[in-house]
Short mmCIF file of C-alpha atoms in Angstrom, two decimals:
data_model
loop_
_atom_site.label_atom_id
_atom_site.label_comp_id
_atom_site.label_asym_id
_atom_site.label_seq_id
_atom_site.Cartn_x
_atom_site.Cartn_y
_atom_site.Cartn_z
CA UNK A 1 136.88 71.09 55.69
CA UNK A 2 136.02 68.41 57.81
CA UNK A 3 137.35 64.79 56.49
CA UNK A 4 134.06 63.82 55.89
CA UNK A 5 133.50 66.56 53.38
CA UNK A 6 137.07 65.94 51.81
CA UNK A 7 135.69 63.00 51.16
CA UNK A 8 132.56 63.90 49.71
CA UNK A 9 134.12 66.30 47.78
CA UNK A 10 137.08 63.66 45.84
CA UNK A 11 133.72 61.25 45.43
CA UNK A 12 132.06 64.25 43.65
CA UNK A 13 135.04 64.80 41.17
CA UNK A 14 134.97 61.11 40.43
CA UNK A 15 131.59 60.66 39.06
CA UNK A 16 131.40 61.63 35.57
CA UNK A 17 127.53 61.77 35.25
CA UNK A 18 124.24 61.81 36.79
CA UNK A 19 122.50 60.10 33.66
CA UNK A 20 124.19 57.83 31.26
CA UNK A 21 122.33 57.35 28.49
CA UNK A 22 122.97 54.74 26.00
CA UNK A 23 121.94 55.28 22.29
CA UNK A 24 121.40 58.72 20.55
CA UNK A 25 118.17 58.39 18.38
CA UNK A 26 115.09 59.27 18.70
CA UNK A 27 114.21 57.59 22.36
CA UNK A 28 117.46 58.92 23.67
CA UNK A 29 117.59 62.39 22.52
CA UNK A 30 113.96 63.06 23.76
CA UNK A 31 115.18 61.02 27.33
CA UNK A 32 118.24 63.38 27.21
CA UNK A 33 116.26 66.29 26.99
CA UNK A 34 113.75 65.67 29.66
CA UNK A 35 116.64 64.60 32.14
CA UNK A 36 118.62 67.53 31.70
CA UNK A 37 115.59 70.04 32.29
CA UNK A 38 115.10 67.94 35.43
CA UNK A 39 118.08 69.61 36.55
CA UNK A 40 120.88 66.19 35.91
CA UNK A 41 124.12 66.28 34.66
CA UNK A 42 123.25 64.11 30.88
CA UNK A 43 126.00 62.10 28.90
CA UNK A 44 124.74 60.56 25.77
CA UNK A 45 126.80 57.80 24.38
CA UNK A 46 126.48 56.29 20.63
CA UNK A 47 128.94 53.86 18.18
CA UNK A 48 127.41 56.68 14.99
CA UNK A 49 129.49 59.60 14.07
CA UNK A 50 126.40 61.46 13.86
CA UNK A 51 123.04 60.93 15.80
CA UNK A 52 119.98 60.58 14.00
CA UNK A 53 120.38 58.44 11.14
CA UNK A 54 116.99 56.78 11.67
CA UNK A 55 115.23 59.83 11.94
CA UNK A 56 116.78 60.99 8.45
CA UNK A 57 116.11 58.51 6.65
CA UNK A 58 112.35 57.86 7.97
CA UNK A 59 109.45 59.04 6.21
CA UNK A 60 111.33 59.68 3.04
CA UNK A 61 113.70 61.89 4.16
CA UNK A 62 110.52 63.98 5.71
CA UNK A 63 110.39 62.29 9.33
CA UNK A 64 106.66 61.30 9.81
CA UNK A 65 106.67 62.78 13.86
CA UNK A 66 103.39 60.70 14.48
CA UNK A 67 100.05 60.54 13.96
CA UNK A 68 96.86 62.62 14.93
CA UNK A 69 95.45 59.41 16.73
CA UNK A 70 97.90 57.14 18.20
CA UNK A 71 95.59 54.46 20.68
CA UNK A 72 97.27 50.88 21.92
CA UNK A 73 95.76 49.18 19.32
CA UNK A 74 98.07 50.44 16.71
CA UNK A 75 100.71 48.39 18.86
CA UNK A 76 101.80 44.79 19.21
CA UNK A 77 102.10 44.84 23.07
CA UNK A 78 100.19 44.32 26.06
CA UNK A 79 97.42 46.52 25.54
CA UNK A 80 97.30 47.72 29.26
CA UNK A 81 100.76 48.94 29.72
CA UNK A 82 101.04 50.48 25.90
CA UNK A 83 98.00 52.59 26.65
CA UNK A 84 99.53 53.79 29.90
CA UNK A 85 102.52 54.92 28.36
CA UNK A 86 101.29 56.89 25.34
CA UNK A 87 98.49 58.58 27.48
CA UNK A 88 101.46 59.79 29.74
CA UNK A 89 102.54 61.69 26.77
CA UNK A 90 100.38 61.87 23.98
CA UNK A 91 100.42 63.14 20.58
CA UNK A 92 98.85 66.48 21.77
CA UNK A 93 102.19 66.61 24.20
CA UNK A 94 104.03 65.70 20.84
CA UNK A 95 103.04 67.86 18.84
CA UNK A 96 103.29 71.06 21.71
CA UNK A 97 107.25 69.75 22.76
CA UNK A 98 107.93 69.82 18.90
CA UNK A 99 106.99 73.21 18.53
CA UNK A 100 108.56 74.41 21.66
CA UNK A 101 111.67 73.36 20.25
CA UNK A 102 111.05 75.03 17.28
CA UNK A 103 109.58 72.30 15.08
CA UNK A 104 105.82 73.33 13.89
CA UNK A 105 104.06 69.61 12.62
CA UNK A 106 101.38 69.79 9.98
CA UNK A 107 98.88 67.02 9.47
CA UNK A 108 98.23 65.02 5.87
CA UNK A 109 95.45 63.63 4.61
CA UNK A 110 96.55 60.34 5.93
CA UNK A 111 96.49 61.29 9.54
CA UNK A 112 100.20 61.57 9.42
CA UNK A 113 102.29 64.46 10.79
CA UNK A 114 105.39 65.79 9.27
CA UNK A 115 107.14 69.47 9.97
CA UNK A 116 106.04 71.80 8.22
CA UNK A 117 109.51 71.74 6.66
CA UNK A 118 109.02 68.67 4.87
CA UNK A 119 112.43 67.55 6.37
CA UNK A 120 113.59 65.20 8.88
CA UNK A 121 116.92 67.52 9.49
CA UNK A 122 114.71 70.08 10.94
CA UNK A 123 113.74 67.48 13.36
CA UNK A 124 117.47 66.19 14.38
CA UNK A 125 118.69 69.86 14.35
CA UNK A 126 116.07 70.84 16.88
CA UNK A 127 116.82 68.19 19.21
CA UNK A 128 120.68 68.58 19.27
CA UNK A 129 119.83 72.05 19.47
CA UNK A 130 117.91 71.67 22.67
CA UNK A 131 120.64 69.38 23.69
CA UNK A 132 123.20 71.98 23.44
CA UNK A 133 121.46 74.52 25.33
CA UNK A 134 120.85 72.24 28.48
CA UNK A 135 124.73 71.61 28.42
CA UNK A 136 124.16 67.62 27.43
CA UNK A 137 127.66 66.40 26.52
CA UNK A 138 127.23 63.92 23.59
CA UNK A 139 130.00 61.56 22.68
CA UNK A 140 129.94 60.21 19.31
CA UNK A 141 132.03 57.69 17.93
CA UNK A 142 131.45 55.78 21.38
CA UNK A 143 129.95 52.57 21.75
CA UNK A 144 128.51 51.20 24.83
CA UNK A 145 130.00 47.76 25.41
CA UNK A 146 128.91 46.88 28.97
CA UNK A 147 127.53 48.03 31.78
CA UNK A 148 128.42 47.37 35.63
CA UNK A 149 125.61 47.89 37.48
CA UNK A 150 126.16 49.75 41.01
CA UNK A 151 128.48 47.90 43.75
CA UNK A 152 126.89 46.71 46.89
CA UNK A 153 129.66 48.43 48.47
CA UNK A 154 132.61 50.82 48.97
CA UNK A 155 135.95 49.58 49.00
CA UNK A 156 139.52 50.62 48.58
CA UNK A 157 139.68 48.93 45.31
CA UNK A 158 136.45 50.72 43.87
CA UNK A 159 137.05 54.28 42.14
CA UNK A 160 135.63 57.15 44.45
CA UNK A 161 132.44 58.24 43.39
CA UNK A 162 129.27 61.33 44.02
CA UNK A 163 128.79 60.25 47.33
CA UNK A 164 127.76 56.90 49.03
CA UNK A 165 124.58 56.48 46.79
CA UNK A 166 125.13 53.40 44.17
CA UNK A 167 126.92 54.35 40.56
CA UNK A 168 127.12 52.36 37.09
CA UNK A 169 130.21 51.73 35.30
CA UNK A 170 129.92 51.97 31.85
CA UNK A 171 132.61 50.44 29.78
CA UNK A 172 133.04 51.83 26.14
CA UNK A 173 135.03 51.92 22.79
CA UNK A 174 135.73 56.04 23.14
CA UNK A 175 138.92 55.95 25.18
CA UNK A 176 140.01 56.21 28.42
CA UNK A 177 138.74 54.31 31.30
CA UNK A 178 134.82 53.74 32.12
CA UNK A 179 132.05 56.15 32.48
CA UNK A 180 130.64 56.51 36.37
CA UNK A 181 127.27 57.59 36.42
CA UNK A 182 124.03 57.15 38.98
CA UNK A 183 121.54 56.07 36.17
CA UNK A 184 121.38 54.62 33.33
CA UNK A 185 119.00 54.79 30.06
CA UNK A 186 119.53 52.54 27.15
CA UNK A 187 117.96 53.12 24.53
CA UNK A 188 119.79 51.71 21.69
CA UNK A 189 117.11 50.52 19.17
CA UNK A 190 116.27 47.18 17.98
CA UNK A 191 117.90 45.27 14.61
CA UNK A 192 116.19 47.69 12.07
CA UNK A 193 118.15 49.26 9.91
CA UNK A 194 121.54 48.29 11.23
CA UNK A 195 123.17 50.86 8.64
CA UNK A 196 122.24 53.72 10.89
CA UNK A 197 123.81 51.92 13.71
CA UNK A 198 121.00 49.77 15.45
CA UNK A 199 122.68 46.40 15.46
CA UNK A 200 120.40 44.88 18.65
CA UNK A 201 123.73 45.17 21.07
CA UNK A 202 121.65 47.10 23.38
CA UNK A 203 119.79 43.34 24.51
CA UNK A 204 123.06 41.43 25.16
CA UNK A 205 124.03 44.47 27.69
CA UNK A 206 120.42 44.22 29.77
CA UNK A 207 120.61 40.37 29.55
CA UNK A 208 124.41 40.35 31.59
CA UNK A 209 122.19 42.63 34.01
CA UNK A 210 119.28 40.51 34.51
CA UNK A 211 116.37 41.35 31.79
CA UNK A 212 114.99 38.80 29.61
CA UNK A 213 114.87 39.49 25.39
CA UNK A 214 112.03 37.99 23.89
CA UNK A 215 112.85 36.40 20.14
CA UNK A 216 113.09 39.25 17.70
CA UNK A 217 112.20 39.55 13.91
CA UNK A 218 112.09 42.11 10.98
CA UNK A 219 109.00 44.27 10.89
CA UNK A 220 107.47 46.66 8.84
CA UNK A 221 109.67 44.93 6.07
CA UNK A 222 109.06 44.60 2.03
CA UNK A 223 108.38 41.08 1.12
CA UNK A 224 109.48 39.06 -1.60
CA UNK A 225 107.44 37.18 -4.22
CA UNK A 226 108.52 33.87 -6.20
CA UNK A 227 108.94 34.88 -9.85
CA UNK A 228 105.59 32.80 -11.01
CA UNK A 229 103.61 36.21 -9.65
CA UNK A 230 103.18 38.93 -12.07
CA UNK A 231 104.71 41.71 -9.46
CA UNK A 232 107.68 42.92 -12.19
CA UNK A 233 105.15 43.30 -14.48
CA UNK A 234 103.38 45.98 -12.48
CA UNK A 235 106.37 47.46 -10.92
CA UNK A 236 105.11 51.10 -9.84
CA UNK A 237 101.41 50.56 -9.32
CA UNK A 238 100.30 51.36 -6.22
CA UNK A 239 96.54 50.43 -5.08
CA UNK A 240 94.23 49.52 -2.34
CA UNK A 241 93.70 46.11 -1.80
CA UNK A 242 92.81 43.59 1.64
CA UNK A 243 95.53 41.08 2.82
CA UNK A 244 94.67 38.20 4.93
CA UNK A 245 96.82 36.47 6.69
CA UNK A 246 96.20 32.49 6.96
CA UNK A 247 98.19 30.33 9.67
CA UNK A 248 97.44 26.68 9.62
CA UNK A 249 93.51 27.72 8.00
CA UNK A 250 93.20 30.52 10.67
CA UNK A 251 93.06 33.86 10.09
CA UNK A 252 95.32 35.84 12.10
CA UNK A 253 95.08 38.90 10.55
CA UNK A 254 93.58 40.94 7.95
CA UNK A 255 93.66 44.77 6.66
CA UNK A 256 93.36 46.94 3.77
CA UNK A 257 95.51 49.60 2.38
CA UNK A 258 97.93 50.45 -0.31
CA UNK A 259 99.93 47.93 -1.57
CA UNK A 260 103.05 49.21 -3.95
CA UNK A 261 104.06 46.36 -6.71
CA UNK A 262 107.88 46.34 -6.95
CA UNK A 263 110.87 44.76 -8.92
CA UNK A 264 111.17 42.22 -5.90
CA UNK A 265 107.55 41.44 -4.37
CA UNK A 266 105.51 43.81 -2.84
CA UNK A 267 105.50 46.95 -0.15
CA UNK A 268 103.52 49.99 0.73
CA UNK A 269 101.23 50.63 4.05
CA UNK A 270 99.21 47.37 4.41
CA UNK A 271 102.01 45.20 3.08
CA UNK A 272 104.57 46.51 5.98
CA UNK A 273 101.88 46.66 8.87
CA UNK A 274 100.98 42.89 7.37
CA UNK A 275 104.79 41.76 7.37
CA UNK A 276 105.30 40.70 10.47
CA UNK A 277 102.52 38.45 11.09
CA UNK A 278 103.75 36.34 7.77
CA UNK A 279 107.56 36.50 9.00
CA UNK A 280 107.04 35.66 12.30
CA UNK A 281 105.33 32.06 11.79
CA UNK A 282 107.56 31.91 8.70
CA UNK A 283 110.70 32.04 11.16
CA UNK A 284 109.17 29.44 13.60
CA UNK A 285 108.99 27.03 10.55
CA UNK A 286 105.31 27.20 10.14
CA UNK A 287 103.77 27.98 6.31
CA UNK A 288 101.41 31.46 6.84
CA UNK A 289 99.59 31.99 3.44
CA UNK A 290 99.22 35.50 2.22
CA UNK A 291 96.16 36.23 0.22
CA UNK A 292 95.26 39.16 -1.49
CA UNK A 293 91.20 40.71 -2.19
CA UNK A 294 91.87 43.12 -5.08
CA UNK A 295 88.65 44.49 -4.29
CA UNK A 296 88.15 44.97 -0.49
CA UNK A 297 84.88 44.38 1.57
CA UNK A 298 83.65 42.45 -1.71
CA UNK A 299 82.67 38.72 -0.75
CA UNK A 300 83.28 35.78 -3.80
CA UNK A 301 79.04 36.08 -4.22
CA UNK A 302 79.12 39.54 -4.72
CA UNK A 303 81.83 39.17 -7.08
CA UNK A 304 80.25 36.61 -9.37
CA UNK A 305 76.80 38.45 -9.25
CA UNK A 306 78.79 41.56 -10.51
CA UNK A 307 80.58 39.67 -13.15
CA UNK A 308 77.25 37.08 -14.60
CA UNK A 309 75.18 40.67 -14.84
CA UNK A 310 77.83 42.54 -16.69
CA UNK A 311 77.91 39.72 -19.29
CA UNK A 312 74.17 39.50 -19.47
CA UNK A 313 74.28 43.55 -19.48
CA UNK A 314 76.90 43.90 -22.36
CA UNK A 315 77.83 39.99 -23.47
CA UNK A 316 80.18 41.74 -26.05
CA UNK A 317 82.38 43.43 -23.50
CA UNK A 318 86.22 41.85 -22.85
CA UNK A 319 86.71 40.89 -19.58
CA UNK A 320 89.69 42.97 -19.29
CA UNK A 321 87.92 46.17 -20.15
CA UNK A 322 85.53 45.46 -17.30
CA UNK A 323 87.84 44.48 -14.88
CA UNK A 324 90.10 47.70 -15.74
CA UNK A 325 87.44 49.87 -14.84
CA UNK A 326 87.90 48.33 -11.36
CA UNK A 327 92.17 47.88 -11.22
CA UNK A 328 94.94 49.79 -12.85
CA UNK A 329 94.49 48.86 -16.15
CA UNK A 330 98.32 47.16 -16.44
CA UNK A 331 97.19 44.93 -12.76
CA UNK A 332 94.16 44.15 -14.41
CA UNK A 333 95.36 42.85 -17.33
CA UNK A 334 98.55 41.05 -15.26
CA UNK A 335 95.65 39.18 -13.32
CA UNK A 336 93.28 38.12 -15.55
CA UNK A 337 96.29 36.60 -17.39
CA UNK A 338 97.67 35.33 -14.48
CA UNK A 339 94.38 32.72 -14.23
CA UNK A 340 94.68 31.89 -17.88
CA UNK A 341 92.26 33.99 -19.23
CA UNK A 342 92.66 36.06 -22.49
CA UNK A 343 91.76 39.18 -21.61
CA UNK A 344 90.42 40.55 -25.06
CA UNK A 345 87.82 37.35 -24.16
CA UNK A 346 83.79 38.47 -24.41
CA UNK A 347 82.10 38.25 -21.08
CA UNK A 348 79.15 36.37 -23.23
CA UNK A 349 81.27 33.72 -24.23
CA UNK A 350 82.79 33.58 -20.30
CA UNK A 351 82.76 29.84 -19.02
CA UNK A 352 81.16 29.61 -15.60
CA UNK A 353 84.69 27.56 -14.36
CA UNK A 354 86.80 30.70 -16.00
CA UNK A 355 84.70 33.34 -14.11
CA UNK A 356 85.05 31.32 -10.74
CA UNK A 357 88.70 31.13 -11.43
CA UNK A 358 88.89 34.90 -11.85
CA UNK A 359 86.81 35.80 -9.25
CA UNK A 360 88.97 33.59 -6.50
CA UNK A 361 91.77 35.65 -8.06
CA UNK A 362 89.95 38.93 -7.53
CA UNK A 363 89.24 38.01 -3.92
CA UNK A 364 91.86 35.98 -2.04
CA UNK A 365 94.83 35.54 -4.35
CA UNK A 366 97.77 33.43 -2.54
CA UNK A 367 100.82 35.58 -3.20
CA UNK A 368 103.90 33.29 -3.24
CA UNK A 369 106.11 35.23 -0.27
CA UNK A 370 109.19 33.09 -0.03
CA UNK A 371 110.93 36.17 2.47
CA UNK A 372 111.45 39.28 3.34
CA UNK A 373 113.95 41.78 1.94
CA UNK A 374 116.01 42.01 5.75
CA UNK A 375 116.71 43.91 8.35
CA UNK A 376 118.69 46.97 6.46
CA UNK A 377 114.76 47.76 5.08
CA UNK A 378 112.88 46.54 7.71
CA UNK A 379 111.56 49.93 10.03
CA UNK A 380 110.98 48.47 12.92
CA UNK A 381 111.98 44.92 15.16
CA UNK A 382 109.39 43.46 17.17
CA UNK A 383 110.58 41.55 19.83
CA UNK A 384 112.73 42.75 22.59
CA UNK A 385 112.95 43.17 26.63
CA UNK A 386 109.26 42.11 27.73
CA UNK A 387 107.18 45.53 29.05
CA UNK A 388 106.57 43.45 32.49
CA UNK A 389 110.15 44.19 32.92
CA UNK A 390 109.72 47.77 33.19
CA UNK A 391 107.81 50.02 35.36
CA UNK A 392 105.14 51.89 32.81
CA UNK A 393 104.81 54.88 34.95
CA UNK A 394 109.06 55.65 34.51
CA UNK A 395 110.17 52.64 32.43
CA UNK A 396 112.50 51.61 35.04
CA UNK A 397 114.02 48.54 35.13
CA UNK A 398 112.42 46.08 37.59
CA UNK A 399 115.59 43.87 37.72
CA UNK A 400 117.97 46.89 38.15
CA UNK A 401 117.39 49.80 40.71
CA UNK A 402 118.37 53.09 38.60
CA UNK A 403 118.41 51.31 35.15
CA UNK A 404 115.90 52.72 33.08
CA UNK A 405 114.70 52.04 29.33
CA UNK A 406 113.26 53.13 26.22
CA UNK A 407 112.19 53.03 22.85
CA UNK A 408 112.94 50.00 20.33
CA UNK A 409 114.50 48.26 22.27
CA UNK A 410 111.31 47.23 24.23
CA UNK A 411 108.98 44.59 22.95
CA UNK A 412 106.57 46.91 21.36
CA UNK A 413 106.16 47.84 17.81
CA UNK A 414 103.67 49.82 15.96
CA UNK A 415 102.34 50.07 12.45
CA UNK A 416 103.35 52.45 9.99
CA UNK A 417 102.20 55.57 9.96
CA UNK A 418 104.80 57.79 12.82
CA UNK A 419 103.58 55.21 15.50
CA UNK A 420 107.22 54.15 16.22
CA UNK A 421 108.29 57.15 16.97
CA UNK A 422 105.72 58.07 19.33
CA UNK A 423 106.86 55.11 21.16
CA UNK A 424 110.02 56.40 21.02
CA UNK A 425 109.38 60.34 22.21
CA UNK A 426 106.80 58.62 24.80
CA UNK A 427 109.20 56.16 26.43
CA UNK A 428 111.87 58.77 26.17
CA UNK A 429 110.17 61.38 28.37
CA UNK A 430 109.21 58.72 31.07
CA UNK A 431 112.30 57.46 31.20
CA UNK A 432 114.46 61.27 30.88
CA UNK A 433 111.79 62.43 33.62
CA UNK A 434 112.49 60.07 36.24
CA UNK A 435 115.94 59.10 35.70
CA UNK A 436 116.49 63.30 35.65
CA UNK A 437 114.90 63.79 39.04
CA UNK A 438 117.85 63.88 41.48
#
């Protein structure tokens, strides 16, 4: 053996890994996957004694995979680069990787896919599974606390590494001394639900290499309503209604769905896909104004016109009978109370002021938000490193030759509905792909 060749050969047993990968949920399991069937030597590392807690808990305990139709616009992102991204794996690619790992999806009513199983273990166990057979060494219990990115140079006071190509040093809190590897993939989430690990210290480890963080804030979150509303009243009652947004008399956003009344405020679809364009302004110390249309695609005119011919119709009618027949009986009731109005009242004795009252209430009522209910219920951060920091072809780092990321902890968040973690499965096989091909 030449020297040369000794050499090359210590350098080899010095490099622990070809691809590091930083965070174990669902972006880093699918990126683990994808780089090991590239044919790398993959190391996942994670602070959680067991991977996955996100997925578990997600969907109620069912894991909603995605969604039949996933386009950019169900994103907050640039539209150009989100599109590029999903189309590169799409939820047709989804839903055939699932089932070649041994996870069959069926579709609900609501466009939303869940396995077959109706639980999200089936979906964790399948991709530690596929994990195992490719030989991917996991480390649990091992936190990523910073990353050196690769030296410019040799020298006799480096560690010996693969060969002369550039390594990362990854420093840790599992024992012993740092982890060597040629690339890197961090994908450690965003702030969401911190409980199942994601505390946001992915973005302080890509700021000390270069990237940017844009601000970040709850999403997908419950909000909470000032006592004055009649939400405790109807705790349970789950309907569809249209929320508007209002930011200093603009609209800046507006959708209907279910809304779910609760002890605290309010949650369901539209209320969580609505959240974050109240919390956002609300965190910049503007006053966004949430209004709700208890009956949606109904203007005020149409309204009133329904409400003077019913009392001309049947003047002997309560207004909370008629009203019921359009709300859950117990909201009904709650609202027409809520503008002072006795329900039990006759629509033929109905003052034209009362019936303009009730009819503001029945289509843009201000609910009094005063917050969120924080980040251990929020699904999703937005906010994060900016997408013109990545490439969107392998989500590799522009700032960082060999860095590569994915998932939450990007500056892209969807609604609800398994968008999230299309992102995440997306992102992940870019990033697994490239940083696999050695």
């Amino acid at each position: 053996m030449s020297p040369g060749d000794a050499l090359w050969y210590v350098r080899r047993q010095r490099m622990d890994t070809d691809v590091a990968i930083i965070g174990g949920g669902a972006a880093g399991l699918t990126a683990a996957i994808f780089a090991s069937e590239g044919g790398a030597r993959v190391t996942v590392l994670d602070g959680a004694k067991v991977l996955g807690a996100k997925i578990l808990v997600s969907g109620g305990g069912r894991c909603n995979v995605t969604h039949h139709e996933v386009r950019a616009a169900d994103f907050n992102g640039p539209q150009n680069v989100v599109r590029n991204v999903l189309a590169a794996f799409d939820v047709g690619a989804a839903v055939r990787w699932f089932a070649s790992i041994g996870v069959e999806l069926k579709r609900e009513p609501t466009g939303k896919l869940f396995p077959v199983s109706d639980s999200a273990k089936t979906v964790v166990a399948a991709l530690l599974r596929r994990c195992g057979e490719l030989g991917v060494e996991i480390r649990t219990g091992c936190k990523a606390i910073g990353i050196k990115p690769p030296p410019s140079a040799t020298t006799d006071n480096e560690p010996l590494v693969t060969d002369t190509r550039p390594y990362f040093s990854i420093e840790h809190a599992g024992g012993g001394g740092p982890l060597l590897a040629r690339r890197v993939i961090v994908s450690t989430g965003g702030r969401s639900l911190p409980r199942s690990g994601s505390d946001g210290s992915g973005w302080g480890i890509v700021q000390t290499l270069g990237h940017s963080v844009t601000p970040t804030y709850a999403a997908l979150a419950p909000l909470v309503l000032a006592p004055q509303i009649f939400h405790a009243d109807c705790s349970g009652i789950s309907h569809e209604v249209e929320l508007s947004t209002v930011v200093g008399g603009k609209p800046v956003d507006r959708r209907t769905g279910s809304l779910l009344w609760t002890h605290f405020g309010i949650s369901g679809p539209v209320v969580m896909d609505a959240s974050r364009h109240w919390i956002i302004p609300h965190e910049l110390g503007q006053r966004p104004e949430l209004l709700c249309g208890f009956l949606p695609g109904e203007p005020f005119e149409r309204v009133e016109r329904w409400l003077v011919e019913a009392g001309t119709k049947s003047p002997k009618a309560s207004v909370g009978g008629l009203i019921a027949g359009r709300l859950p009986e117990r909201v009904g009731t709650a609202l027409v109370r809520h503008v002072s109005i006795d329900p039990a009242t006759p629509l033929g004795q109905f003052s034209r002021d009362a019936r303009r009252a009730l009819v503001h209430a029945l289509t843009a009522l201000p609910l009094p938000v005063v917050g969120h209910r924080g980040w251990n219920y929020a699904e999703v951060t937005a906010g994060g490193v900016p997408l013109n920091e990545v490439d969107f072809r392998t989500m590799a780092s522009r700032k960082v030759p060999g860095l590569y990321l994915a998932g939450e902890v990007l500056d892209c968040d969807g609604r609800i509905g398994g968008f999230n973690f299309q992102w995440a499965w997306a992102t992940g096989y870019l990033a697994g792909r490239a940083a696999g091909t050695m």
